Short mmCIF file of C-alpha atoms and ligand atoms in Angstrom, two decimals:
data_model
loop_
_atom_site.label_atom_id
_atom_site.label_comp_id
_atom_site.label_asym_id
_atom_site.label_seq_id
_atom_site.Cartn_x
_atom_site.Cartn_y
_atom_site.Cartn_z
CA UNK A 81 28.04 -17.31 20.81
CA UNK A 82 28.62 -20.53 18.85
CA UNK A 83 27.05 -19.93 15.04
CA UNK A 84 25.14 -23.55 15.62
CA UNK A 85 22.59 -21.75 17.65
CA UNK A 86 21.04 -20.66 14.88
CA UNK A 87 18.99 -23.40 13.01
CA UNK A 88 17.45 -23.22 9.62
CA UNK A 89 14.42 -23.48 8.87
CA UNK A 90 12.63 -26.39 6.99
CA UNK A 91 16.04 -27.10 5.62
CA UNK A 92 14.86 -30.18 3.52
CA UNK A 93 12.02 -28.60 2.50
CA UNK A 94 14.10 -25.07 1.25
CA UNK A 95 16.41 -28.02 -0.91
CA UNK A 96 13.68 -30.00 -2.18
CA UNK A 97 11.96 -26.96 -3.46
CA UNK A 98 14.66 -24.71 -4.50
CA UNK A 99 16.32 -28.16 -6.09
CA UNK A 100 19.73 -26.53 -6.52
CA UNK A 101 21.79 -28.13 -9.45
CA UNK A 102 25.33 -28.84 -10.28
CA UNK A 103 26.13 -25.76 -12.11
CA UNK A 104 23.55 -23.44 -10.97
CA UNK A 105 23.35 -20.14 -9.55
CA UNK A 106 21.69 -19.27 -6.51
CA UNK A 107 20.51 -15.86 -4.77
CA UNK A 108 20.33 -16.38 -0.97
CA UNK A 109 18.58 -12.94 -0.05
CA UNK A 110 18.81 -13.34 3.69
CA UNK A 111 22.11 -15.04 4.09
CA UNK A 112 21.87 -14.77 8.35
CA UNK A 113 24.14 -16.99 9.72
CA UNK A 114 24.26 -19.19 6.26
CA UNK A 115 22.89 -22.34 7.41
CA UNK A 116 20.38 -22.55 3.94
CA UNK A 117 23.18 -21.43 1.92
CA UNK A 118 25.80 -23.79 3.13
CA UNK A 119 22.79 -26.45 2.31
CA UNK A 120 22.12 -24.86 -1.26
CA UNK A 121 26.38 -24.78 -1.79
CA UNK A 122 26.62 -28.82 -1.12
CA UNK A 123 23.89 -29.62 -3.21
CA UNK A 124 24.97 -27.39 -6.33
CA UNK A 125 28.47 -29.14 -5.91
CA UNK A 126 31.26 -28.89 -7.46
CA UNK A 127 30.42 -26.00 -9.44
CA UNK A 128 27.12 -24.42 -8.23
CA UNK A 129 27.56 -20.68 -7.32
CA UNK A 130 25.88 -18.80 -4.72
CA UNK A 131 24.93 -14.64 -3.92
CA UNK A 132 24.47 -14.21 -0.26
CA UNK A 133 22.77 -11.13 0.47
CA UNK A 134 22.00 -9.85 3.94
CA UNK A 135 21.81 -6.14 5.78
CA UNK A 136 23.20 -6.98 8.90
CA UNK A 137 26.61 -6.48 9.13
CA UNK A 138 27.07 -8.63 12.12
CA UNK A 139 25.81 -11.82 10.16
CA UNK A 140 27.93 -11.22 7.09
CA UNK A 141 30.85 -11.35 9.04
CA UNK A 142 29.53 -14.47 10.68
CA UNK A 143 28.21 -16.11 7.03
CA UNK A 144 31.65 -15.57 5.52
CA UNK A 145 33.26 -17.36 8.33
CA UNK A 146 30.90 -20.43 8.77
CA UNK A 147 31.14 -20.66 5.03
CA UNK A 148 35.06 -20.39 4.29
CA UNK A 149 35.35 -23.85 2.97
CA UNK A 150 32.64 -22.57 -0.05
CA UNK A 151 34.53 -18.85 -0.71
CA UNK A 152 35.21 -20.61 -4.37
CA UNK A 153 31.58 -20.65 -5.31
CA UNK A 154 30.43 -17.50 -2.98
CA UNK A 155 30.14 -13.88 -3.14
CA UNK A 156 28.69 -12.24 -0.33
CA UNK A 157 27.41 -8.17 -0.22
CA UNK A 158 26.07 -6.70 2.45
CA UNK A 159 22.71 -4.76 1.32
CA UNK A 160 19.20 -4.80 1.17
CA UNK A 161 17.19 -7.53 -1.36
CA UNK A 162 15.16 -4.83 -2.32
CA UNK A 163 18.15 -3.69 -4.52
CA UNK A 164 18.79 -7.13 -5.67
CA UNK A 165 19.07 -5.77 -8.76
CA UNK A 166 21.55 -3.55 -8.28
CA UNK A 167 23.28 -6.52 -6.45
CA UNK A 168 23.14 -9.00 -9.21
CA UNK A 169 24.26 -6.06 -11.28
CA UNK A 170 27.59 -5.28 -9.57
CA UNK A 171 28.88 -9.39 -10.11
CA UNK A 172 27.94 -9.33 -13.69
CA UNK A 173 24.91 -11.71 -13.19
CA UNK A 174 22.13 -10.82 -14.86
CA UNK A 175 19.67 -13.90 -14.18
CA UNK A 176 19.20 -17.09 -11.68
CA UNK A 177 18.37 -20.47 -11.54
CA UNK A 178 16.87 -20.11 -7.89
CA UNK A 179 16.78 -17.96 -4.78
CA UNK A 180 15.57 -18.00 -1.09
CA UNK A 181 13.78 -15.14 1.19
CA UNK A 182 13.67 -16.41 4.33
CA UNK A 183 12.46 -13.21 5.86
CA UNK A 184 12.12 -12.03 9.52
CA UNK A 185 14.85 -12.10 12.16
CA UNK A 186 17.52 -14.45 13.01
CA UNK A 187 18.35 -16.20 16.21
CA UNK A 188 21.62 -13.85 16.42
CA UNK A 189 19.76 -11.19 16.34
CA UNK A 190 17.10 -12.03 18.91
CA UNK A 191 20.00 -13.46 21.31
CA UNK A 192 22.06 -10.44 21.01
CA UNK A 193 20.62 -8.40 24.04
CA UNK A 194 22.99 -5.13 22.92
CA UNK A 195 20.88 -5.03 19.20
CA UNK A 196 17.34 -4.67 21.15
CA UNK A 197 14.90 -7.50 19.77
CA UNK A 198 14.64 -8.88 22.64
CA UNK A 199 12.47 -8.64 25.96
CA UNK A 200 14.39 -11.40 27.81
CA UNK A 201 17.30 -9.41 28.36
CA UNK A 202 17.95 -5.45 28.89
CA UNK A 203 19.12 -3.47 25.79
CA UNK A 204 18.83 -0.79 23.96
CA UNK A 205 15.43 -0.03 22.34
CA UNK A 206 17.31 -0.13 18.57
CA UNK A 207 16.00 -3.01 17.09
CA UNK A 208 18.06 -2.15 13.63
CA UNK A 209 19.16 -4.94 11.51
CA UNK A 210 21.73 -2.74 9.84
CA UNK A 211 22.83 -0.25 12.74
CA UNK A 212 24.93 1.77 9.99
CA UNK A 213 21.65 3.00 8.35
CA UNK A 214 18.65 2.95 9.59
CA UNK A 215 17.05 4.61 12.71
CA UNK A 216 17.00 3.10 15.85
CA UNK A 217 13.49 2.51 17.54
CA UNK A 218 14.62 5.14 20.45
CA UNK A 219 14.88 7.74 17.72
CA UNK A 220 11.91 6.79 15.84
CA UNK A 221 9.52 6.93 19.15
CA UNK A 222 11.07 9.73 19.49
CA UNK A 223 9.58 11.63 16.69
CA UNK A 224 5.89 9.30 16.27
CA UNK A 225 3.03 10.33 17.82
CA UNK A 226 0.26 8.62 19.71
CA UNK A 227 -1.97 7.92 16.28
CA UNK A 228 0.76 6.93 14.46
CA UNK A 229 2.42 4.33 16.90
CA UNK A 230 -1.14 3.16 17.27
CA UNK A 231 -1.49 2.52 13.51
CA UNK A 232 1.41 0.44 13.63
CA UNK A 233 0.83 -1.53 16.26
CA UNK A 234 -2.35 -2.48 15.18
CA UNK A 235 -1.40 -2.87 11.49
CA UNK A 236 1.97 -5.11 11.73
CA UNK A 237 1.06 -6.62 15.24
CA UNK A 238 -2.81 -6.86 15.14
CA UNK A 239 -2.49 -5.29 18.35
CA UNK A 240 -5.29 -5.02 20.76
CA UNK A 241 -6.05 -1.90 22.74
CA UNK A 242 -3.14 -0.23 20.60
CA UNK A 243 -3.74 3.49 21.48
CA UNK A 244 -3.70 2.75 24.84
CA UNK A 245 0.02 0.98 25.05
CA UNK A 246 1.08 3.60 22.40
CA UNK A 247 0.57 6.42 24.74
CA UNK A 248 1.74 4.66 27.68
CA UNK A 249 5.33 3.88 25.32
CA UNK A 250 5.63 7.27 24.42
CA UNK A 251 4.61 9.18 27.79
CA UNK A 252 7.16 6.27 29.44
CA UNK A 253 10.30 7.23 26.66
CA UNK A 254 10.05 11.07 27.50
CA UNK A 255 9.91 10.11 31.14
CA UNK A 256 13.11 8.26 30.82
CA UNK A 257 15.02 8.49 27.59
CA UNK A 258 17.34 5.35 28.36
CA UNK A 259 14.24 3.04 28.89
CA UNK A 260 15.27 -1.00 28.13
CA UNK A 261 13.58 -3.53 26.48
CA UNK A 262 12.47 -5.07 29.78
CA UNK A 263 10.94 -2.00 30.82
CA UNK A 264 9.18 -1.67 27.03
CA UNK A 265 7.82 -4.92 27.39
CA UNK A 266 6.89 -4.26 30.91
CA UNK A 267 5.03 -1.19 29.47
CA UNK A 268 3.68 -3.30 26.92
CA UNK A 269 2.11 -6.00 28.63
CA UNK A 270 0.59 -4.12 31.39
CA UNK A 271 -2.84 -5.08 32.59
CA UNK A 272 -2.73 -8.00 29.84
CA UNK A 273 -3.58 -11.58 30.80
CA UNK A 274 -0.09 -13.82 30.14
CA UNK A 275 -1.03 -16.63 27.78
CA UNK A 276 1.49 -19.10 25.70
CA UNK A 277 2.63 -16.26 24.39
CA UNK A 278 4.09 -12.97 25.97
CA UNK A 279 1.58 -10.41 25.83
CA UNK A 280 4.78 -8.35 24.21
CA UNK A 281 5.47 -10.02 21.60
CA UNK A 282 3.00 -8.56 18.97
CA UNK A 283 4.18 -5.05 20.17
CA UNK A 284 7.86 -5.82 19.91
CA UNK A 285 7.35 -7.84 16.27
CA UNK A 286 5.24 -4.91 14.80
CA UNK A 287 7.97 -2.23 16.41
CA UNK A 288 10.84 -4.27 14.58
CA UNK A 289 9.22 -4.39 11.47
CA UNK A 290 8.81 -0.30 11.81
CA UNK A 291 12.09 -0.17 12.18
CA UNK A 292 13.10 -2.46 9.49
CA UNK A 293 10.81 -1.33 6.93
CA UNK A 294 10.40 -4.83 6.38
CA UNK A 295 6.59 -4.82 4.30
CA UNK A 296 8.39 -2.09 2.19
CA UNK A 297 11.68 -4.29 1.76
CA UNK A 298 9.22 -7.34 0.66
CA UNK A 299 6.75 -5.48 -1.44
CA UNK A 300 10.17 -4.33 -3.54
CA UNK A 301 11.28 -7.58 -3.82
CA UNK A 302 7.96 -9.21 -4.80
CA UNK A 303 7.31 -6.48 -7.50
CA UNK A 304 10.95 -7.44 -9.27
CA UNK A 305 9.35 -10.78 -9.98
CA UNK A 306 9.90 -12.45 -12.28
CA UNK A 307 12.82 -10.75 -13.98
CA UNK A 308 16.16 -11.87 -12.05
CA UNK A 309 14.63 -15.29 -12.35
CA UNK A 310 16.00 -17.55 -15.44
CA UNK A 311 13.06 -18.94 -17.22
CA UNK A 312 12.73 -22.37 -15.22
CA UNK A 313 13.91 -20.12 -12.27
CA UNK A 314 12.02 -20.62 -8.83
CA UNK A 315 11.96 -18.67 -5.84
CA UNK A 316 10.74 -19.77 -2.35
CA UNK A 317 9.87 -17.35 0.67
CA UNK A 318 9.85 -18.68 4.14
CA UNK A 319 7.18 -16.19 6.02
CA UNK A 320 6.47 -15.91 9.89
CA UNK A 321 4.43 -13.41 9.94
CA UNK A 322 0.72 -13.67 8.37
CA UNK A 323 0.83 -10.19 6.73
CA UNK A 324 3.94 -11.06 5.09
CA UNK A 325 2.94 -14.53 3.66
CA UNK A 326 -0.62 -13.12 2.60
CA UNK A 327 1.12 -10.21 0.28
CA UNK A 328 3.64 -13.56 -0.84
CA UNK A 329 0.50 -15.55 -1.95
CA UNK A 330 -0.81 -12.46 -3.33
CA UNK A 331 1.35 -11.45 -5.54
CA UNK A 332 2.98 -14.70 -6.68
CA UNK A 333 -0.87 -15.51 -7.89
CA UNK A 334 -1.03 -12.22 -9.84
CA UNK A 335 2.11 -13.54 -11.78
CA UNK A 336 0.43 -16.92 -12.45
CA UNK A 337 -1.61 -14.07 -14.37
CA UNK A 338 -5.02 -15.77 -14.79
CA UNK A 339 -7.03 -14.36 -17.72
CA UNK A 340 -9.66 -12.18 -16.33
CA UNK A 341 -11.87 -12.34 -19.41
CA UNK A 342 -15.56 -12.44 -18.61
CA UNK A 343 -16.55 -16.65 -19.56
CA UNK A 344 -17.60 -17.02 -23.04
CA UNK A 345 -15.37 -14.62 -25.05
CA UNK A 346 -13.85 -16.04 -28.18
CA UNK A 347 -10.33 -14.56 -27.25
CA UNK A 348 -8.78 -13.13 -24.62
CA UNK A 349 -8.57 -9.47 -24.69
CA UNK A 350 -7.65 -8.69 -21.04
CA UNK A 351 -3.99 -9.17 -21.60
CA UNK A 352 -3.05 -10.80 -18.39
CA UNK A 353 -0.17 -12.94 -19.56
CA UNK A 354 1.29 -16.09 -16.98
CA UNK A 355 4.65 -15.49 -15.26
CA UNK A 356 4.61 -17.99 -13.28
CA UNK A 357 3.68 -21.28 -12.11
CA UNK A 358 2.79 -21.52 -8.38
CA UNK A 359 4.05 -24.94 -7.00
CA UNK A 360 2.82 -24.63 -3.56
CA UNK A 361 -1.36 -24.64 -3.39
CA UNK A 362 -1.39 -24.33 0.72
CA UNK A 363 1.98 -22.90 2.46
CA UNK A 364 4.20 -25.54 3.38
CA UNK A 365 4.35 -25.86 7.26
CA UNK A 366 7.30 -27.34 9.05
CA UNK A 367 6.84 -31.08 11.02
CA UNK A 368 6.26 -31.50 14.11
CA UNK A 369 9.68 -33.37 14.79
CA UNK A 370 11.08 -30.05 13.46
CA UNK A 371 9.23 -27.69 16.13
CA UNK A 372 9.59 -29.99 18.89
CA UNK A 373 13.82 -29.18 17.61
CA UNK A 374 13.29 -25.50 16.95
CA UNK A 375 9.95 -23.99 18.20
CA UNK A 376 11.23 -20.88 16.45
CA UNK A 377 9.61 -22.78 13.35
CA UNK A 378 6.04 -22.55 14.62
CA UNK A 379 4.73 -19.73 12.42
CA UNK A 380 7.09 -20.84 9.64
CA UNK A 381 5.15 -20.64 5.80
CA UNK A 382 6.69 -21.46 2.87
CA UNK A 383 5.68 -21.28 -0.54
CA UNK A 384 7.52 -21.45 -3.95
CA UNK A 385 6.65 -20.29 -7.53
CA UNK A 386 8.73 -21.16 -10.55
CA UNK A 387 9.63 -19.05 -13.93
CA UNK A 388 7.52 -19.97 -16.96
CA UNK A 389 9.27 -20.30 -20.17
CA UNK A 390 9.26 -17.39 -22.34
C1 SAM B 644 15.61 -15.66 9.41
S1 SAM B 644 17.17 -14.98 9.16
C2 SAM B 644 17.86 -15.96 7.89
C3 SAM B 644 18.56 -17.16 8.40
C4 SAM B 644 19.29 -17.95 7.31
N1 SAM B 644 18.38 -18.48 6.34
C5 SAM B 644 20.14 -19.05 7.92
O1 SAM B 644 19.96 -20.21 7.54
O2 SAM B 644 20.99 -18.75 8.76
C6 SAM B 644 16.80 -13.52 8.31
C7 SAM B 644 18.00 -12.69 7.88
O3 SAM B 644 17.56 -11.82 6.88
C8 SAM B 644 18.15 -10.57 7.04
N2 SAM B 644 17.25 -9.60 6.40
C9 SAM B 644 16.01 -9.28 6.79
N3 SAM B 644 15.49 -8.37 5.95
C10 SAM B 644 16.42 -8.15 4.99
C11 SAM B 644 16.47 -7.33 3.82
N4 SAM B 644 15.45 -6.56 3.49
N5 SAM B 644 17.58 -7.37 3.06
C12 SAM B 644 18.63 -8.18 3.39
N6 SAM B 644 18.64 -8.95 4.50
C13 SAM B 644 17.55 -8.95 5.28
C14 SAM B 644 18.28 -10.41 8.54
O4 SAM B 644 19.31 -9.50 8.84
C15 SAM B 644 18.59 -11.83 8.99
O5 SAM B 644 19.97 -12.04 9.08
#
């Protein structure tokens, strides 16, 4: 599969935003298939410096191809962001100038029948982004129970009539243990009216980020802010998901730390102190010349926040 396939998104807008600088150094935290960081790498020339971070095995060994020409100013680890710490920690670096979530799956991913994202083509109900670690979604079903599945249908994939398709998933695995995604988002969609979008797709998206742990892999990140930031720092998060860009807006406005004081007090005694300056007032939403290119952009939000001084 040729690496072009997958396209970043909102490139320009990632580079205007992130404004890499000669000299700098950069966190990519979801590397994919590189196509931000090779962006970030040119404009940071000659001597910018970039961290690509991403869990997926398959797309580090991808990233450090497609990028070859950069290995100078790269180091790549394969991990999770929510240790970025630990990660900045083991290449001496203690702070950044800028760094980039852009969070969800990749198109690799999704094409890749055999990893189990998708419900175009058969695969295996797995769904991990790093198959060395986590637990597949067979084994997970496995062990969930009709409330539970339920809870996170409705929770990551607003879901409607959630018990019902999570009892019809789990009485349909112990039927046949070496069910497809075809047949899951067969399951799925039953008795639901097709509209522009498959009537699976909430069910597979809230499934993957079950798997993934991925509100628990952005909360951690969020809550590190602001410290692997240099003051000046900025950080922008591309979210598709509305959950994901709410607790994004959330928290980067409790860092802006408004003083909660009730009006008319002669000094401020609530102690909130500002972290950070929020650049983007609305999320930034990609052109339409860009989703009539890449409709995988439609739910695309970004938003940035920048390091105050000290
Ligand atoms: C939308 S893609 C990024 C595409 C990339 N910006 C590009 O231009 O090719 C998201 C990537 O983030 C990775 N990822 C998702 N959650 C992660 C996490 N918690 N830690 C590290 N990588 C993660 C996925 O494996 C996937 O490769």
């Amino acid at each position: 599969m040729p690496d072009q396939l997958h396209q970043p998104v909102m490139p320009e807008q990632v580079i205007k935003f992130l404004n890499p600088q000669t000299g700098g150094k950069y966190v990519d935290l979801t590397l994919g298939l590189g196509g931000h960081a090779r962006r970030i790498l040119e404009c940071s020339a000659p001597d910018g410096v970039l961290l690509g971070v991403d869990r997926d095995p398959e797309a580090i060994r991808r990233a450090k191809k497609t990028l070859e020409p950069f290995r100078k100013r790269l180091k790549i680890i394969h991990g999770r962001f929510s240790e970025l710490d630990v990660h900045l920690n083991n290449i001496g670096w203690s702070q950044v100038d800028g760094m980039l979530a852009d969070l969800g799956v990749s198109s690799l991913q999704l094409q890749d029948a055999q990893r189990g994202f998708s419900f175009q083509n058969a695969g295996p109900l797995d769904m991990r982004m790093d198959p060395g670690l986590d637990e597949s979604l067979m084994t997970r079903l496995a062990r969930m129970d009709e409330v539970a599945l339920a809870d996170v249908l409705k929770r990551f994939g607003e879901v409607r009539r959630a018990r019902v398709i999570a009892r019809r998933i789990l009485r349909s695995i112990k039927e046949d243990p070496l069910m497809d995604t075809v047949e899951l988002a067969r399951i799925a969609s039953e008795g639901r009216r097709k509209g522009r979008i498959h009537p699976a797709t909430r069910v597979f998206m809230a499934l993957r980020m079950m798997v993934n742990r991925e509100q628990e892999e952005l909360r951690a990140l969020l809550d590190s802010l602001p410290d692997p930031l240099k003051p000046g720092g900025r950080v922008v998060f591309i979210s598709f998901h509305s959950l994901e860009d709410r607790l994004v807006k959330q928290r980067l406005r409790d860092l802006e730390g408004i003083c909660t004081c009730p009006p008319g007090l002669p000094k401020c005694c609530c102690g909130v102190r500002p972290l950070m300056r929020v650049i983007t007032r609305r999320p930034v939403i990609p052109e339409q010349a860009e989703l009539d290119r890449n409709p995988r952009a439609r739910s695309a939000r970004l938003r940035m926040a920048e390091r105050l001084a000290a």
